[in-house]
């Protein structure tokens, strides 16, 4: 694969607590220039990014319950709906890790399903389907927990499972991506995110089964 071909798999990401409007503007301009799949920004910047990216073909992605996942189901659902109403095309929600550790699988299912329903209920005016990605934060989970969360995400109607927020103790790994791909099968997306800084890192994740990459180093990966 050529470097420039990898751009279409990348969610170009800026989730810093100190990100400014100029940072987001630069992110969006780079995404258009290189043909990245989306720009991933914090919820407060969704309207700003949506205005810049309108008509470009680059999607607006945002994060829900980020980065801890320790919000109520109602909070996650309402935040997701608000972001979609303001222009988000994709929402990456952090799963409730405490519920996972407690093996409260019905609660895990319910929050993913609640977000799915909330974003589906927003009238986007274009009959478009909003993409839901479920962030597992795999560095904290056992293989069994990873597989079960993937199964619950698939059952709840999510479109992708995602490895990491990038704010945990570890990012994406080939092992986790392979495990997630096996768990969800070929008809659901797998997003590798966290610690993907080089072209070689990106290719390794795609080879392992990812079909989307969350990167803050997208330009470096494409340009070398």
XYZ file of N, CA and C in Angstrom:
672
model
N 0.846 -1.201 0.000
C 0.000 0.000 0.000
C 0.885 1.256 0.000
N 0.515 2.211 -0.841
C 1.219 3.482 -0.877
C 0.777 4.363 0.293
N 1.672 5.267 0.709
C 1.370 6.131 1.845
C 0.066 6.911 1.655
N -0.119 7.486 0.489
C -1.292 8.339 0.270
C -2.591 7.532 0.250
N -2.491 6.244 -0.069
C -3.686 5.401 -0.105
C -4.253 5.146 1.287
N -3.410 5.297 2.301
C -3.850 5.000 3.668
C -4.720 6.108 4.245
N -4.699 7.285 3.618
C -5.435 8.439 4.155
C -6.924 8.151 4.315
N -7.499 7.399 3.395
C -8.945 7.156 3.420
C -9.392 6.340 4.627
N -8.436 5.728 5.336
C -8.767 4.941 6.523
C -8.639 5.745 7.815
N -8.138 6.964 7.731
C -7.741 7.708 8.932
C -8.813 8.691 9.409
N -9.131 8.599 10.713
C -9.882 9.649 11.397
C -8.833 10.607 11.963
N -8.693 11.762 11.345
C -7.678 12.754 11.721
C -8.129 13.410 13.023
N -7.332 13.284 14.073
C -7.832 13.480 15.434
C -7.127 14.598 16.192
N -7.963 15.423 16.879
C -7.440 16.448 17.775
C -8.378 16.510 18.982
N -7.975 15.829 20.057
C -8.814 15.741 21.252
C -8.113 16.306 22.486
N -7.111 17.122 22.263
C -6.402 17.739 23.374
C -7.334 18.633 24.187
N -7.115 18.638 25.501
C -7.901 19.513 26.374
C -7.664 20.986 26.056
N -6.524 21.289 25.467
C -6.166 22.683 25.172
C -6.325 23.037 23.692
N -7.006 22.204 22.938
C -7.204 22.484 21.513
C -7.972 23.795 21.332
N -7.503 24.621 20.405
C -8.132 25.911 20.126
C -8.859 25.853 18.783
N -9.598 26.896 18.473
C -10.270 26.961 17.177
C -9.260 26.912 16.034
N -8.117 27.530 16.219
C -7.106 27.493 15.150
C -6.570 26.077 14.958
N -6.469 25.311 16.038
C -6.047 23.918 15.929
C -7.070 23.102 15.138
N -8.333 23.333 15.425
C -9.392 22.582 14.739
C -9.479 22.997 13.275
N -9.317 24.257 13.001
C -9.321 24.731 11.608
C -8.188 24.070 10.822
N -7.019 24.020 11.415
C -5.875 23.366 10.772
C -6.157 21.890 10.549
N -6.724 21.231 11.546
C -7.073 19.809 11.433
C -7.994 19.570 10.243
N -9.030 20.398 10.132
C -10.012 20.240 9.049
C -9.375 20.507 7.690
N -8.548 21.526 7.608
C -7.888 21.844 6.339
C -6.957 20.708 5.909
N -6.251 20.124 6.863
C -5.388 18.983 6.547
C -6.214 17.790 6.093
N -7.348 17.561 6.733
C -8.202 16.431 6.371
C -8.696 16.548 4.933
N -9.074 17.748 4.542
C -9.524 17.979 3.165
C -8.359 17.807 2.193
N -7.219 18.354 2.538
C -6.037 18.286 1.667
C -5.612 16.847 1.396
N -5.596 16.026 2.444
C -5.073 14.664 2.305
C -6.155 13.614 2.051
N -7.418 13.979 2.187
C -8.494 13.029 1.938
C -8.710 12.035 3.055
N -8.581 12.509 4.311
C -8.839 11.637 5.443
C -10.335 11.315 5.534
N -10.651 10.215 6.210
C -12.053 9.793 6.324
C -12.873 10.787 7.125
N -12.314 11.251 8.237
C -13.055 12.181 9.090
C -12.091 13.020 9.904
N -12.645 14.051 10.539
C -11.964 14.793 11.593
C -12.644 14.419 12.900
N -11.872 14.012 13.896
C -12.425 13.644 15.194
C -12.102 14.739 16.198
N -13.146 15.368 16.738
C -12.993 16.524 17.626
C -13.887 16.344 18.856
N -13.564 17.078 19.901
C -14.428 17.073 21.084
C -15.782 17.707 20.758
N -16.831 17.333 21.521
C -18.183 17.804 21.197
C -18.335 19.299 21.031
N -17.596 20.091 21.809
C -17.737 21.546 21.731
C -17.368 22.086 20.356
N -16.546 21.349 19.609
C -16.090 21.829 18.304
C -16.858 21.221 17.123
N -17.879 20.425 17.401
C -18.632 19.807 16.309
C -19.229 20.854 15.359
N -19.949 21.881 15.843
C -20.525 22.858 14.897
C -19.456 23.581 14.081
N -18.350 23.920 14.714
C -17.254 24.620 14.045
C -16.660 23.755 12.943
N -16.373 22.488 13.257
C -15.807 21.575 12.259
C -16.801 21.300 11.143
N -18.073 21.158 11.495
C -19.102 20.874 10.482
C -19.206 22.009 9.468
N -19.071 23.240 9.932
C -19.136 24.386 9.029
C -17.944 24.394 8.078
N -16.764 24.128 8.603
C -15.564 24.125 7.764
C -15.599 22.994 6.739
N -16.093 21.822 7.152
C -16.029 20.624 6.306
C -17.243 20.453 5.388
N -18.224 21.323 5.505
C -19.442 21.188 4.699
C -19.105 21.093 3.210
N -19.601 20.026 2.569
C -19.402 19.833 1.136
C -18.063 19.238 0.746
N -17.200 18.956 1.721
C -15.848 18.470 1.412
C -15.773 16.958 1.230
N -16.762 16.253 1.773
C -16.708 14.791 1.761
C -16.038 14.206 2.982
N -15.386 15.046 3.792
C -14.769 14.593 5.039
C -15.821 14.628 6.142
N -15.960 13.540 6.865
C -16.971 13.435 7.915
C -16.524 14.131 9.194
N -17.508 14.510 10.003
C -17.252 15.039 11.337
C -17.486 13.926 12.347
N -16.453 13.598 13.097
C -16.524 12.566 14.129
C -16.351 13.228 15.490
N -17.047 12.715 16.505
C -16.866 13.238 17.853
C -16.865 12.102 18.856
N -16.608 12.457 20.116
C -16.481 11.448 21.167
C -17.525 11.683 22.249
N -18.042 10.581 22.795
C -19.122 10.621 23.780
C -18.665 9.904 25.051
N -18.899 10.521 26.212
C -18.466 9.919 27.468
C -16.960 9.794 27.545
N -16.282 10.744 26.989
C -14.836 10.675 26.770
C -14.080 11.403 27.878
N -12.962 10.864 28.374
C -12.330 9.608 27.977
C -12.593 8.432 28.914
N -13.373 8.635 29.977
C -13.501 7.594 31.003
C -14.664 6.638 30.788
N -15.700 7.088 30.090
C -16.878 6.243 29.905
C -17.780 6.200 31.121
N -17.477 7.006 32.140
C -18.181 6.912 33.417
C -19.351 7.879 33.514
N -20.103 7.997 32.449
C -21.311 8.824 32.421
C -22.533 7.916 32.455
N -23.658 8.477 32.843
C -24.891 7.692 32.833
C -25.321 7.404 31.397
N -26.186 6.431 31.259
C -26.717 6.095 29.937
C -27.440 7.297 29.333
N -28.243 7.974 30.145
C -28.986 9.138 29.646
C -28.043 10.249 29.193
N -26.962 10.461 29.950
C -25.984 11.481 29.569
C -25.375 11.172 28.201
N -24.967 9.920 28.014
C -24.332 9.540 26.746
C -25.307 9.671 25.587
N -26.528 9.216 25.793
C -27.518 9.276 24.718
C -27.849 10.720 24.350
N -28.037 11.578 25.358
C -28.404 12.965 25.060
C -27.235 13.717 24.431
N -26.025 13.464 24.886
C -24.860 14.117 24.291
C -24.686 13.689 22.838
N -24.884 12.405 22.584
C -24.756 11.906 21.211
C -25.785 12.553 20.293
N -27.025 12.635 20.758
C -28.087 13.249 19.951
C -27.790 14.717 19.688
N -27.313 15.432 20.704
C -26.975 16.841 20.530
C -25.882 17.015 19.480
N -24.845 16.179 19.559
C -23.739 16.292 18.609
C -24.198 16.028 17.184
N -25.063 15.041 17.006
C -25.575 14.753 15.667
C -26.415 15.915 15.160
N -27.224 16.498 16.036
C -28.057 17.639 15.621
C -27.203 18.842 15.235
N -25.963 18.898 15.751
C -25.067 20.015 15.450
C -24.110 19.723 14.300
N -24.217 18.513 13.721
C -23.434 18.246 12.523
C -22.516 17.047 12.544
N -22.489 16.286 13.636
C -21.634 15.095 13.684
C -22.193 13.992 12.785
N -21.313 13.359 12.039
C -21.677 12.225 11.196
C -21.363 10.893 11.869
N -20.428 10.916 12.822
C -19.975 9.706 13.498
C -19.762 10.027 14.971
N -20.159 9.079 15.840
C -19.948 9.263 17.277
C -19.200 8.055 17.830
N -18.109 8.336 18.548
C -17.297 7.300 19.180
C -17.565 7.354 20.681
N -18.300 6.376 21.196
C -18.684 6.386 22.611
C -17.809 5.436 23.418
N -17.407 5.890 24.618
C -16.617 5.054 25.513
C -17.550 4.192 26.344
N -17.306 2.901 26.319
C -18.148 1.973 27.069
C -17.926 2.172 28.575
N -18.920 1.808 29.382
C -18.816 1.863 30.839
C -17.898 0.725 31.308
N -16.650 1.071 31.596
C -15.664 0.055 31.952
C -15.964 -0.606 33.291
N -16.572 0.140 34.219
C -16.965 -0.467 35.485
C -18.003 -1.555 35.281
N -18.955 -1.296 34.376
C -19.966 -2.313 34.076
C -19.336 -3.543 33.439
N -18.333 -3.318 32.596
C -17.627 -4.444 31.980
C -16.937 -5.279 33.059
N -16.233 -4.617 33.963
C -15.514 -5.327 35.015
C -16.461 -6.049 35.971
N -17.655 -5.499 36.160
C -18.669 -6.139 37.001
C -19.430 -7.237 36.255
N -19.155 -7.354 34.949
C -19.856 -8.312 34.093
C -21.356 -8.018 34.024
N -21.680 -6.731 34.085
C -23.080 -6.313 33.934
C -23.358 -6.131 32.448
N -23.434 -7.233 31.754
C -23.489 -7.204 30.297
C -24.771 -6.578 29.762
N -25.856 -6.699 30.519
C -27.099 -6.075 30.076
C -26.965 -4.554 30.092
N -26.264 -4.027 31.100
C -26.035 -2.585 31.159
C -25.140 -2.120 30.011
N -24.136 -2.918 29.695
C -23.256 -2.587 28.566
C -24.062 -2.528 27.274
N -24.888 -3.540 27.065
C -25.754 -3.539 25.884
C -26.671 -2.324 25.867
N -27.306 -2.034 27.009
C -28.309 -0.976 27.077
C -27.733 0.388 26.723
N -26.517 0.693 27.187
C -25.987 2.025 26.883
C -25.595 2.150 25.411
N -25.065 1.088 24.832
C -24.735 1.135 23.403
C -26.009 1.269 22.578
N -27.027 0.521 22.968
C -28.305 0.564 22.260
C -28.978 1.927 22.444
N -28.861 2.512 23.638
C -29.468 3.821 23.893
C -28.847 4.895 22.997
N -27.542 4.848 22.831
C -26.879 5.801 21.936
C -27.298 5.551 20.486
N -27.379 4.284 20.112
C -27.829 3.945 18.761
C -29.212 4.529 18.481
N -30.120 4.337 19.419
C -31.479 4.851 19.237
C -31.510 6.375 19.221
N -30.723 6.990 20.102
C -30.716 8.451 20.204
C -30.244 9.101 18.913
N -29.192 8.566 18.315
C -28.677 9.190 17.089
C -29.551 8.856 15.889
N -30.205 7.711 15.944
C -31.128 7.363 14.849
C -32.374 8.233 14.864
N -32.721 8.734 16.044
C -33.938 9.538 16.181
C -33.756 10.992 15.736
N -32.512 11.413 15.515
C -32.269 12.788 15.084
C -32.572 12.912 13.594
N -33.373 13.891 13.243
C -33.697 14.139 11.835
C -32.552 14.913 11.199
N -31.728 14.209 10.429
C -30.575 14.854 9.793
C -30.942 15.507 8.472
N -32.155 15.263 8.003
C -32.637 15.914 6.791
C -32.079 15.354 5.500
N -31.250 14.336 5.591
C -30.621 13.798 4.383
C -30.762 12.282 4.295
N -31.555 11.704 5.192
C -31.730 10.248 5.240
C -30.401 9.514 5.373
N -29.447 10.143 6.062
C -28.146 9.500 6.234
C -28.106 8.744 7.554
N -27.317 7.684 7.573
C -27.151 6.892 8.783
C -25.918 7.381 9.533
N -26.103 7.700 10.790
C -24.992 8.133 11.629
C -24.220 6.903 12.110
N -22.921 6.988 12.049
C -22.068 5.860 12.431
C -21.799 5.894 13.933
N -21.995 4.761 14.587
C -21.692 4.617 16.012
C -20.500 3.688 16.185
N -19.484 4.190 16.903
C -18.318 3.373 17.235
C -18.245 3.219 18.752
N -17.913 2.033 19.214
C -17.852 1.744 20.644
C -16.396 1.567 21.061
N -15.929 2.449 21.955
C -14.540 2.406 22.416
C -14.436 1.481 23.624
N -13.571 0.464 23.503
C -13.436 -0.537 24.560
C -12.378 -0.191 25.601
N -11.359 0.566 25.225
C -10.167 0.806 26.059
C -9.545 -0.543 26.428
N -9.041 -1.218 25.402
C -8.594 -2.609 25.520
C -7.429 -2.801 26.488
N -6.672 -1.755 26.767
C -5.538 -1.904 27.694
C -5.992 -2.311 29.092
N -7.259 -2.067 29.418
C -7.774 -2.396 30.741
C -8.537 -3.727 30.771
N -8.724 -4.359 29.619
C -9.626 -5.505 29.532
C -8.904 -6.809 29.252
N -9.491 -7.903 29.734
C -9.013 -9.237 29.383
C -9.516 -9.594 27.991
N -8.949 -10.619 27.412
C -9.418 -11.073 26.101
C -10.894 -11.441 26.149
N -11.310 -12.101 27.203
C -12.718 -12.488 27.329
C -13.620 -11.265 27.383
N -13.206 -10.242 28.121
C -13.995 -9.012 28.206
C -14.057 -8.306 26.865
N -12.941 -8.271 26.148
C -12.929 -7.654 24.816
C -13.932 -8.337 23.897
N -13.907 -9.647 23.875
C -14.807 -10.402 23.000
C -16.266 -10.154 23.377
N -16.567 -10.168 24.664
C -17.960 -10.002 25.088
C -18.476 -8.602 24.774
N -17.655 -7.566 24.997
C -18.087 -6.212 24.648
C -18.337 -6.108 23.146
N -17.473 -6.712 22.347
C -17.678 -6.705 20.894
C -19.006 -7.352 20.527
N -19.314 -8.451 21.186
C -20.580 -9.143 20.907
C -21.773 -8.279 21.290
N -21.678 -7.582 22.423
C -22.767 -6.703 22.853
C -22.906 -5.504 21.919
N -21.793 -4.974 21.453
C -21.840 -3.848 20.516
C -22.508 -4.261 19.210
N -22.177 -5.425 18.739
C -22.784 -5.924 17.498
C -24.277 -6.148 17.691
N -24.643 -6.741 18.817
C -26.050 -7.004 19.127
C -26.854 -5.712 19.235
N -26.212 -4.647 19.747
C -26.901 -3.372 19.957
C -26.979 -2.508 18.705
N -26.334 -2.935 17.627
C -26.444 -2.197 16.372
C -25.357 -1.187 16.105
N -24.255 -1.259 16.851
C -23.126 -0.362 16.581
C -22.499 -0.721 15.234
N -21.808 0.238 14.658
C -21.184 0.039 13.352
C -19.719 -0.373 13.454
N -19.057 0.075 14.518
C -17.642 -0.219 14.737
C -17.403 -0.541 16.202
N -16.354 -1.296 16.457
C -15.732 -1.326 17.776
C -14.355 -0.696 17.626
N -13.895 -0.050 18.690
C -12.662 0.746 18.632
C -11.780 0.394 19.827
N -10.484 0.336 19.605
C -9.594 -0.150 20.642
C -9.476 0.777 21.843
N -9.283 2.083 21.610
C -8.763 2.929 22.681
C -9.165 4.390 22.528
N -9.090 5.101 23.648
C -9.276 6.554 23.619
C -7.980 7.279 23.279
N -6.853 6.633 23.557
C -5.568 7.306 23.463
C -5.178 7.962 24.777
N -6.060 7.887 25.776
C -5.808 8.487 27.079
C -5.629 7.440 28.173
N -5.679 6.154 27.812
C -5.487 5.085 28.778
C -4.018 4.755 28.949
N -3.743 3.613 29.567
C -2.353 3.207 29.817
C -1.713 2.554 28.602
N -2.498 2.300 27.566
C -1.969 1.719 26.337
C -2.916 1.979 25.189
N -2.373 1.920 23.986
C -3.189 2.168 22.804
C -3.544 0.882 22.077
N -3.642 0.982 20.764
C -4.008 -0.167 19.943
C -2.873 -1.189 19.919
N -3.246 -2.448 19.828
C -2.272 -3.523 19.634
C -2.778 -4.440 18.540
N -1.847 -5.078 17.866
C -2.216 -6.039 16.817
C -3.078 -7.146 17.415
N -2.711 -7.609 18.586
C -3.477 -8.686 19.222
C -4.930 -8.283 19.458
N -5.137 -7.086 20.010
C -6.506 -6.641 20.289
C -7.311 -6.485 19.010
N -6.699 -5.928 17.982
C -7.403 -5.748 16.712
C -7.786 -7.100 16.105
N -6.871 -8.045 16.130
C -7.177 -9.379 15.607
C -8.323 -10.023 16.383
N -8.295 -9.862 17.698
C -9.346 -10.430 18.550
C -10.690 -9.785 18.263
N -10.699 -8.477 18.105
C -11.935 -7.756 17.835
C -12.500 -8.105 16.469
N -11.628 -8.206 15.470
C -12.089 -8.575 14.135
C -12.726 -9.955 14.142
N -12.098 -10.890 14.833
C -12.653 -12.245 14.920
C -14.006 -12.233 15.627
N -14.136 -11.389 16.665
C -15.367 -11.340 17.448
C -16.542 -10.759 16.671
N -16.290 -9.734 15.855
C -17.404 -9.062 15.164
C -17.644 -9.582 13.751
N -16.693 -10.323 13.204
C -16.859 -10.818 11.847
C -16.544 -9.767 10.802
N -16.887 -10.082 9.582
C -16.490 -9.215 8.458
C -17.454 -8.071 8.177
N -18.648 -8.100 8.771
C -19.667 -7.114 8.417
C -19.707 -5.906 9.347
N -18.774 -5.819 10.281
C -18.740 -4.702 11.219
C -17.349 -4.091 11.199
N -17.252 -2.806 11.500
C -15.968 -2.135 11.450
C -15.146 -2.327 12.710
N -13.825 -2.242 12.550
C -12.890 -2.236 13.673
C -11.978 -1.026 13.505
N -11.953 -0.174 14.525
C -11.098 1.012 14.488
C -9.954 0.850 15.478
N -8.746 0.943 14.973
C -7.556 0.928 15.823
C -7.172 2.359 16.135
N -6.970 2.647 17.412
C -6.689 4.016 17.816
C -5.776 4.018 19.030
N -4.884 4.990 19.076
C -3.971 5.107 20.197
C -2.592 4.574 19.879
N -1.614 5.465 19.802
C -0.233 5.053 19.602
C 0.155 4.719 18.183
N -0.704 5.056 17.213
C -0.394 4.786 15.799
C 0.305 6.032 15.255
N 1.620 5.959 15.165
C 2.400 7.158 14.853
C 3.179 7.075 13.544
N 3.309 5.871 12.979
C 4.089 5.707 11.758
C 3.277 4.967 10.710
N 3.770 5.055 9.467
C 3.134 4.314 8.380
C 3.146 2.821 8.677
N 4.239 2.341 9.240
C 4.357 0.915 9.557
C 3.352 0.500 10.629
N 3.146 1.364 11.631
C 2.114 1.090 12.642
C 0.745 0.961 11.989
N 0.447 1.889 11.098
C -0.863 1.915 10.450
C -1.096 0.666 9.604
N -0.100 0.291 8.830
C -0.228 -0.901 7.983
C -0.408 -2.149 8.840
N 0.303 -2.234 9.960
C 0.179 -3.396 10.847
C -1.249 -3.523 11.371
N -1.879 -2.411 11.699
C -3.257 -2.445 12.209
C -4.241 -2.839 11.113
N -4.039 -2.333 9.905
C -4.905 -2.719 8.784
C -4.743 -4.197 8.465
N -3.520 -4.678 8.494
C -3.265 -6.100 8.230
C -3.895 -6.991 9.298
N -4.002 -6.468 10.518
C -4.585 -7.242 11.618
C -6.106 -7.300 11.552
N -6.714 -6.417 10.724
C -8.166 -6.461 10.563
C -8.883 -5.147 10.765
N -8.148 -4.075 11.089
C -8.792 -2.765 11.226
C -9.181 -2.222 9.858
N -10.281 -1.480 9.813
C -10.630 -0.771 8.584
C -10.880 0.711 8.831
N -10.451 1.181 10.008
C -10.395 2.605 10.317
C -9.283 2.801 11.342
N -8.620 3.954 11.266
C -7.505 4.253 12.146
C -7.722 5.619 12.776
N -7.611 5.700 14.089
C -7.678 6.979 14.770
C -6.272 7.483 15.024
N -5.909 8.601 14.417
C -4.519 9.082 14.472
C -4.466 10.591 14.636
N -3.597 11.046 15.522
C -3.270 12.470 15.565
C -2.055 12.762 14.702
N -1.393 11.689 14.236
C -0.194 11.835 13.398
C -0.487 11.501 11.932
N -1.716 11.779 11.512
C -2.118 11.409 10.151
C -1.253 11.993 9.062
N -0.893 13.264 9.193
C -0.087 13.916 8.157
C 1.298 13.261 8.082
N 1.894 13.007 9.232
C 3.199 12.342 9.263
C 3.117 10.960 8.642
N 2.045 10.226 8.923
C 1.896 8.877 8.375
C 1.806 8.923 6.859
N 1.064 9.878 6.337
C 0.885 9.977 4.882
C 2.132 10.512 4.176
N 2.756 11.505 4.781
C 3.887 12.141 4.126
C 5.218 11.460 4.422
N 5.339 10.791 5.596
C 6.584 10.129 5.947
C 7.573 11.074 6.581
